[in-house]
Amino acid sequence: MSRRKLIAGNWKMNKTAAEALSLVNGLKAEAAKMGKADVVVCPPFTALATVAGAVKGTPIAVGAQNVHWAENGAFTGEIAAAMLKEIPVAYAIIGHSERRQYFGETDETVNKRVKAALAAGLIPIMCVGETLAQRQANETDAVLDRQTRGGLAGLTADQVKATVIAYEPVWAIGTGVVATREQAQEAHAFIRKLVRNLHGNVADQVRILYGGSMKPDNAKELLAQPDIDGGLIGGASLKVADFMGIITCA
Ligand code: 13P
């Protein structure tokens, strides 16, 4: 049941292509310290090609921050999976809470994007997580159940196995308030149990990342939890020293 740790940087809407190149060159210089963890960086679309070119031949992989479900067509502002594959991009973050909150992403659209990513051979990093109000109303389990079930709907067990899930409590994102290791482990175990109920033993192979104010000084205890298989890092992924600090914990 050993799952390889995965540390992914979500750069969000930060870094021009030139700035992204400088950041990824900084990471490349530290590649020898990346050890056994899988490392992914997810720059904005406009920097994907530059970053993908720069990481060729290194252990660093590249991810997008979204992907559309259609193969092509009249979807102004969206990007299709084949366009990402061509770059080449290996991962796609799907259903981040910022997309759910500001851009109308629903469990249904998340599910369509996950299916399109898998069909194209991209590894989806599907995000779930409760808001503070939902946690305070004791709705955390219900929210995680609905989002996980909805996002994975209609997938085969093999497709679920190829999917990465990220648990990101919305109240911990960009706030400096990190979930305690107990809170995080409890949510991860809940998600894994649900995946087991839905898809059987592939649940043991699905990687579940924690995201939300993960930093070098709290990464170690989070990553030591039995059901936490890595991190989806926002702010701390924008600085070489901080991102490397987390990677070396993994
Ligand atoms: P922070 O690490 O900045 O809290 O962001 C987490 C996140 O949203 C990663 O997707």
mmCIF file of C-alpha atoms and ligand atoms in Angstrom:
data_model
loop_
_atom_site.group_PDB
_atom_site.id
_atom_site.type_symbol
_atom_site.label_atom_id
_atom_site.label_comp_id
_atom_site.label_asym_id
_atom_site.label_seq_id
_atom_site.Cartn_x
_atom_site.Cartn_y
_atom_site.Cartn_z
ATOM 1 C CA MET A 1 0.000 0.000 0.000
ATOM 2 C CA SER A 2 2.880 2.325 -0.487
ATOM 3 C CA ARG A 3 1.861 5.412 -2.354
ATOM 4 C CA ARG A 4 4.509 7.708 -3.806
ATOM 5 C CA LYS A 5 4.268 11.191 -2.339
ATOM 6 C CA LEU A 6 3.247 13.943 -4.751
ATOM 7 C CA ILE A 7 4.012 17.605 -4.163
ATOM 8 C CA ALA A 8 2.234 19.951 -6.570
ATOM 9 C CA GLY A 9 2.618 23.720 -6.778
ATOM 10 C CA ASN A 10 -0.477 25.649 -7.807
ATOM 11 C CA TRP A 11 0.859 28.978 -8.963
ATOM 12 C CA LYS A 12 -2.680 30.304 -9.513
ATOM 13 C CA MET A 13 -2.737 33.619 -11.485
ATOM 14 C CA ASN A 14 0.900 34.432 -10.724
ATOM 15 C CA LYS A 15 4.011 34.681 -12.883
ATOM 16 C CA THR A 16 4.447 35.914 -16.417
ATOM 17 C CA ALA A 17 6.262 33.453 -18.666
ATOM 18 C CA ALA A 18 9.577 35.186 -17.931
ATOM 19 C CA GLU A 19 8.968 35.082 -14.169
ATOM 20 C CA ALA A 20 7.847 31.469 -14.407
ATOM 21 C CA LEU A 21 11.046 30.543 -16.210
ATOM 22 C CA SER A 22 13.113 32.131 -13.495
ATOM 23 C CA LEU A 23 11.179 30.268 -10.757
ATOM 24 C CA VAL A 24 11.410 26.911 -12.497
ATOM 25 C CA ASN A 25 15.118 27.411 -13.184
ATOM 26 C CA GLY A 26 15.528 27.918 -9.448
ATOM 27 C CA LEU A 27 13.743 24.635 -8.794
ATOM 28 C CA LYS A 28 15.765 22.825 -11.467
ATOM 29 C CA ALA A 29 18.933 23.807 -9.677
ATOM 30 C CA GLU A 30 17.618 21.916 -6.624
ATOM 31 C CA ALA A 31 16.363 18.874 -8.544
ATOM 32 C CA ALA A 32 18.954 16.566 -6.998
ATOM 33 C CA LYS A 33 17.263 17.117 -3.611
ATOM 34 C CA MET A 34 13.824 16.071 -4.815
ATOM 35 C CA GLY A 35 14.394 12.449 -3.860
ATOM 36 C CA LYS A 36 11.550 10.033 -4.321
ATOM 37 C CA ALA A 37 8.673 12.482 -4.333
ATOM 38 C CA ASP A 38 6.808 13.288 -7.552
ATOM 39 C CA VAL A 39 7.034 17.042 -8.136
ATOM 40 C CA VAL A 40 4.607 19.019 -10.290
ATOM 41 C CA VAL A 41 4.338 22.725 -11.009
ATOM 42 C CA CYS A 42 1.115 24.251 -12.342
ATOM 43 C CA PRO A 43 1.769 27.675 -13.917
ATOM 44 C CA PRO A 44 -0.859 29.767 -15.718
ATOM 45 C CA PHE A 45 -1.685 28.630 -19.270
ATOM 46 C CA THR A 46 0.485 31.359 -20.798
ATOM 47 C CA ALA A 47 3.625 29.975 -19.118
ATOM 48 C CA LEU A 48 2.975 26.251 -19.672
ATOM 49 C CA ALA A 49 5.038 25.889 -22.845
ATOM 50 C CA THR A 50 7.974 27.848 -21.439
ATOM 51 C CA VAL A 51 7.991 25.841 -18.209
ATOM 52 C CA ALA A 52 7.483 22.501 -19.996
ATOM 53 C CA GLY A 53 10.475 23.271 -22.206
ATOM 54 C CA ALA A 54 12.598 24.177 -19.207
ATOM 55 C CA VAL A 55 11.849 21.011 -17.191
ATOM 56 C CA LYS A 56 12.509 18.551 -20.005
ATOM 57 C CA GLY A 57 14.822 15.821 -18.719
ATOM 58 C CA THR A 58 14.312 16.800 -15.059
ATOM 59 C CA PRO A 59 12.129 15.112 -12.407
ATOM 60 C CA ILE A 60 9.745 18.095 -12.477
ATOM 61 C CA ALA A 61 6.403 17.579 -14.236
ATOM 62 C CA VAL A 62 3.984 20.225 -15.431
ATOM 63 C CA GLY A 63 0.276 20.651 -14.767
ATOM 64 C CA ALA A 64 -2.442 23.022 -15.950
ATOM 65 C CA GLN A 65 -4.904 24.701 -13.611
ATOM 66 C CA ASN A 66 -8.037 23.747 -15.549
ATOM 67 C CA VAL A 67 -9.162 21.860 -18.657
ATOM 68 C CA HIS A 68 -12.382 21.944 -20.653
ATOM 69 C CA TRP A 69 -14.476 18.841 -21.344
ATOM 70 C CA ALA A 70 -15.061 19.350 -25.064
ATOM 71 C CA GLU A 71 -12.513 18.320 -27.687
ATOM 72 C CA ASN A 72 -12.768 21.733 -29.344
ATOM 73 C CA GLY A 73 -15.391 24.251 -30.385
ATOM 74 C CA ALA A 74 -17.137 27.440 -29.372
ATOM 75 C CA PHE A 75 -15.988 27.747 -25.763
ATOM 76 C CA THR A 76 -14.305 31.148 -25.643
ATOM 77 C CA GLY A 77 -11.579 31.345 -23.043
ATOM 78 C CA GLU A 78 -11.340 27.595 -22.426
ATOM 79 C CA ILE A 79 -8.542 25.108 -23.175
ATOM 80 C CA ALA A 80 -8.960 21.513 -24.412
ATOM 81 C CA ALA A 81 -7.091 18.480 -23.103
ATOM 82 C CA ALA A 82 -5.371 17.766 -26.428
ATOM 83 C CA MET A 83 -3.934 21.289 -26.433
ATOM 84 C CA LEU A 84 -2.356 20.588 -23.048
ATOM 85 C CA LYS A 85 -1.099 17.150 -24.043
ATOM 86 C CA GLU A 86 0.702 18.646 -27.013
ATOM 87 C CA ILE A 87 2.770 21.041 -24.879
ATOM 88 C CA PRO A 88 3.314 18.487 -23.114
ATOM 89 C CA VAL A 89 1.456 18.815 -19.843
ATOM 90 C CA ALA A 90 0.929 15.758 -17.614
ATOM 91 C CA TYR A 91 -1.518 16.916 -14.921
ATOM 92 C CA ALA A 92 -4.563 19.167 -14.680
ATOM 93 C CA ILE A 93 -5.994 20.687 -11.510
ATOM 94 C CA ILE A 94 -9.779 20.433 -11.710
ATOM 95 C CA GLY A 95 -12.496 21.943 -9.515
ATOM 96 C CA HIS A 96 -10.300 24.131 -7.338
ATOM 97 C CA SER A 97 -12.438 25.958 -4.771
ATOM 98 C CA GLU A 98 -11.581 29.274 -6.417
ATOM 99 C CA ARG A 99 -13.121 27.957 -9.643
ATOM 100 C CA ARG A 100 -16.151 26.705 -7.740
ATOM 101 C CA GLN A 101 -16.490 30.012 -5.881
ATOM 102 C CA TYR A 102 -15.788 32.550 -8.638
ATOM 103 C CA PHE A 103 -16.405 30.744 -11.914
ATOM 104 C CA GLY A 104 -19.492 28.642 -11.339
ATOM 105 C CA GLU A 105 -17.749 25.273 -11.283
ATOM 106 C CA THR A 106 -20.126 22.532 -10.070
ATOM 107 C CA ASP A 107 -19.712 18.857 -9.237
ATOM 108 C CA GLU A 108 -21.182 18.130 -12.657
ATOM 109 C CA THR A 109 -18.712 20.294 -14.595
ATOM 110 C CA VAL A 110 -15.877 18.949 -12.453
ATOM 111 C CA ASN A 111 -16.921 15.426 -13.412
ATOM 112 C CA LYS A 112 -17.001 16.326 -17.116
ATOM 113 C CA ARG A 113 -13.535 17.873 -16.910
ATOM 114 C CA VAL A 114 -12.134 14.875 -15.005
ATOM 115 C CA LYS A 115 -13.494 12.513 -17.667
ATOM 116 C CA ALA A 116 -12.026 14.596 -20.502
ATOM 117 C CA ALA A 117 -8.643 14.791 -18.784
ATOM 118 C CA LEU A 118 -8.512 11.022 -18.259
ATOM 119 C CA ALA A 119 -9.634 10.321 -21.810
ATOM 120 C CA ALA A 120 -6.704 12.407 -23.070
ATOM 121 C CA GLY A 121 -4.200 10.786 -20.721
ATOM 122 C CA LEU A 122 -3.859 13.740 -18.359
ATOM 123 C CA ILE A 123 -3.764 13.036 -14.621
ATOM 124 C CA PRO A 124 -6.570 14.981 -12.950
ATOM 125 C CA ILE A 125 -5.927 16.592 -9.566
ATOM 126 C CA MET A 126 -9.536 16.864 -8.465
ATOM 127 C CA CYS A 127 -10.104 19.298 -5.599
ATOM 128 C CA VAL A 128 -12.708 18.961 -2.860
ATOM 129 C CA GLY A 129 -13.150 20.758 0.436
ATOM 130 C CA GLU A 130 -15.607 22.440 2.775
ATOM 131 C CA THR A 131 -15.998 26.130 3.598
ATOM 132 C CA LEU A 132 -15.716 27.433 7.160
ATOM 133 C CA ALA A 133 -19.502 27.801 7.400
ATOM 134 C CA GLN A 134 -19.962 24.206 6.265
ATOM 135 C CA ARG A 135 -17.428 22.934 8.824
ATOM 136 C CA GLN A 136 -19.088 24.953 11.599
ATOM 137 C CA ALA A 137 -22.474 23.512 10.598
ATOM 138 C CA ASN A 138 -21.039 19.976 10.811
ATOM 139 C CA GLU A 139 -21.478 19.524 7.071
ATOM 140 C CA THR A 140 -17.874 18.597 6.256
ATOM 141 C CA ASP A 141 -18.527 14.901 5.650
ATOM 142 C CA ALA A 142 -21.645 15.624 3.598
ATOM 143 C CA VAL A 143 -19.774 18.140 1.414
ATOM 144 C CA LEU A 144 -16.807 15.811 0.887
ATOM 145 C CA ASP A 145 -19.189 12.966 0.086
ATOM 146 C CA ARG A 146 -21.124 15.018 -2.458
ATOM 147 C CA GLN A 147 -18.055 16.527 -4.151
ATOM 148 C CA THR A 148 -16.052 13.292 -4.280
ATOM 149 C CA ARG A 149 -18.993 11.172 -5.402
ATOM 150 C CA GLY A 150 -19.999 13.787 -7.978
ATOM 151 C CA GLY A 151 -16.523 14.328 -9.333
ATOM 152 C CA LEU A 152 -15.795 10.622 -9.740
ATOM 153 C CA ALA A 153 -19.250 9.698 -11.083
ATOM 154 C CA GLY A 154 -19.197 7.224 -13.943
ATOM 155 C CA LEU A 155 -15.455 6.524 -13.790
ATOM 156 C CA THR A 156 -14.090 2.980 -13.962
ATOM 157 C CA ALA A 157 -11.949 1.694 -11.106
ATOM 158 C CA ASP A 158 -8.867 2.073 -13.333
ATOM 159 C CA GLN A 159 -9.750 5.698 -14.033
ATOM 160 C CA VAL A 160 -10.221 6.374 -10.336
ATOM 161 C CA LYS A 161 -6.808 4.849 -9.714
ATOM 162 C CA ALA A 162 -5.301 7.320 -12.197
ATOM 163 C CA THR A 163 -6.953 10.291 -10.476
ATOM 164 C CA VAL A 164 -5.369 12.367 -7.732
ATOM 165 C CA ILE A 165 -7.737 13.893 -5.184
ATOM 166 C CA ALA A 166 -6.813 17.057 -3.302
ATOM 167 C CA TYR A 167 -8.520 17.852 -0.003
ATOM 168 C CA GLU A 168 -8.421 21.616 0.383
ATOM 169 C CA PRO A 169 -10.474 23.040 3.238
ATOM 170 C CA VAL A 170 -11.499 26.442 1.855
ATOM 171 C CA TRP A 171 -10.908 28.111 5.242
ATOM 172 C CA ALA A 172 -7.251 27.081 5.106
ATOM 173 C CA ILE A 173 -6.508 28.370 1.597
ATOM 174 C CA GLY A 174 -4.344 31.463 1.591
ATOM 175 C CA THR A 175 -5.304 32.242 5.190
ATOM 176 C CA GLY A 176 -2.263 30.965 7.067
ATOM 177 C CA VAL A 177 -4.704 28.837 9.086
ATOM 178 C CA VAL A 178 -3.671 25.251 8.409
ATOM 179 C CA ALA A 179 -5.844 22.245 9.249
ATOM 180 C CA THR A 180 -4.501 20.325 12.223
ATOM 181 C CA ARG A 181 -3.003 16.983 11.356
ATOM 182 C CA GLU A 182 -6.014 15.351 13.043
ATOM 183 C CA GLN A 183 -8.516 17.387 11.004
ATOM 184 C CA ALA A 184 -6.650 16.677 7.786
ATOM 185 C CA GLN A 185 -6.141 12.965 8.466
ATOM 186 C CA GLU A 186 -9.815 12.582 9.398
ATOM 187 C CA ALA A 187 -10.948 14.166 6.128
ATOM 188 C CA HIS A 188 -8.466 12.132 4.062
ATOM 189 C CA ALA A 189 -9.531 8.887 5.731
ATOM 190 C CA PHE A 190 -13.167 9.805 5.099
ATOM 191 C CA ILE A 191 -12.469 10.396 1.390
ATOM 192 C CA ARG A 192 -10.484 7.155 1.057
ATOM 193 C CA LYS A 193 -13.237 5.161 2.748
ATOM 194 C CA LEU A 194 -15.787 6.661 0.382
ATOM 195 C CA VAL A 195 -13.614 5.794 -2.636
ATOM 196 C CA ARG A 196 -13.323 2.239 -1.264
ATOM 197 C CA ASN A 197 -17.098 1.984 -0.900
ATOM 198 C CA LEU A 198 -17.571 3.200 -4.466
ATOM 199 C CA HIS A 199 -14.653 1.540 -6.271
ATOM 200 C CA GLY A 200 -13.142 -1.103 -4.005
ATOM 201 C CA ASN A 201 -9.472 -1.620 -3.261
ATOM 202 C CA VAL A 202 -8.153 0.863 -5.834
ATOM 203 C CA ALA A 203 -8.772 3.277 -2.957
ATOM 204 C CA ASP A 204 -5.461 2.105 -1.505
ATOM 205 C CA GLN A 205 -3.645 3.394 -4.598
ATOM 206 C CA VAL A 206 -5.385 6.745 -4.973
ATOM 207 C CA ARG A 207 -3.228 9.629 -3.863
ATOM 208 C CA ILE A 208 -4.989 12.188 -1.694
ATOM 209 C CA LEU A 209 -3.156 15.510 -1.319
ATOM 210 C CA TYR A 210 -3.667 18.091 1.395
ATOM 211 C CA GLY A 211 -3.878 21.756 0.394
ATOM 212 C CA GLY A 212 -4.323 24.912 2.447
ATOM 213 C CA SER A 213 -1.493 26.964 3.984
ATOM 214 C CA MET A 214 0.978 24.089 3.765
ATOM 215 C CA LYS A 215 4.458 25.463 4.550
ATOM 216 C CA PRO A 216 7.878 23.962 5.269
ATOM 217 C CA ASP A 217 7.225 24.182 9.013
ATOM 218 C CA ASN A 218 3.933 22.271 9.020
ATOM 219 C CA ALA A 219 4.467 19.941 6.051
ATOM 220 C CA LYS A 220 6.299 17.228 7.935
ATOM 221 C CA GLU A 221 3.569 16.405 10.438
ATOM 222 C CA LEU A 222 0.864 16.584 7.757
ATOM 223 C CA LEU A 223 2.783 14.367 5.337
ATOM 224 C CA ALA A 224 3.401 11.842 8.117
ATOM 225 C CA GLN A 225 -0.328 11.082 8.410
ATOM 226 C CA PRO A 226 -1.258 7.689 6.996
ATOM 227 C CA ASP A 227 -3.779 8.982 4.439
ATOM 228 C CA ILE A 228 -1.969 12.174 3.373
ATOM 229 C CA ASP A 229 -0.043 11.388 0.208
ATOM 230 C CA GLY A 230 1.296 14.805 -0.646
ATOM 231 C CA GLY A 231 0.428 18.448 -0.916
ATOM 232 C CA LEU A 232 -1.150 20.986 -3.247
ATOM 233 C CA ILE A 233 0.722 24.139 -2.415
ATOM 234 C CA GLY A 234 -0.293 27.695 -3.258
ATOM 235 C CA GLY A 235 1.682 30.566 -1.751
ATOM 236 C CA ALA A 236 4.663 28.502 -0.657
ATOM 237 C CA SER A 237 5.124 27.108 -4.178
ATOM 238 C CA LEU A 238 6.061 30.568 -5.466
ATOM 239 C CA LYS A 239 9.353 30.596 -3.570
ATOM 240 C CA VAL A 240 12.078 28.083 -4.355
ATOM 241 C CA ALA A 241 13.224 27.736 -0.733
ATOM 242 C CA ASP A 242 9.699 27.211 0.639
ATOM 243 C CA PHE A 243 8.642 24.758 -2.070
ATOM 244 C CA MET A 244 11.887 22.818 -1.690
ATOM 245 C CA GLY A 245 11.409 22.848 2.072
ATOM 246 C CA ILE A 246 8.103 21.040 1.604
ATOM 247 C CA ILE A 247 9.481 18.642 -1.020
ATOM 248 C CA THR A 248 12.305 17.555 1.244
ATOM 249 C CA CYS A 249 9.719 16.759 3.972
ATOM 250 C CA ALA A 250 8.132 14.320 1.528
HETATM 251 P P1 13P B 1 -2.160 28.194 -0.124
HETATM 252 O O1 13P B 1 -1.075 27.175 -0.006
HETATM 253 O O2 13P B 1 -1.694 29.536 -0.577
HETATM 254 O O3 13P B 1 -3.024 28.241 1.110
HETATM 255 O O4 13P B 1 -3.128 27.688 -1.321
HETATM 256 C C1 13P B 1 -3.546 26.382 -1.322
HETATM 257 C C2 13P B 1 -4.205 26.097 -2.626
HETATM 258 O O5 13P B 1 -5.251 26.620 -2.935
HETATM 259 C C3 13P B 1 -3.535 25.179 -3.548
HETATM 260 O O6 13P B 1 -4.351 24.824 -4.597
#
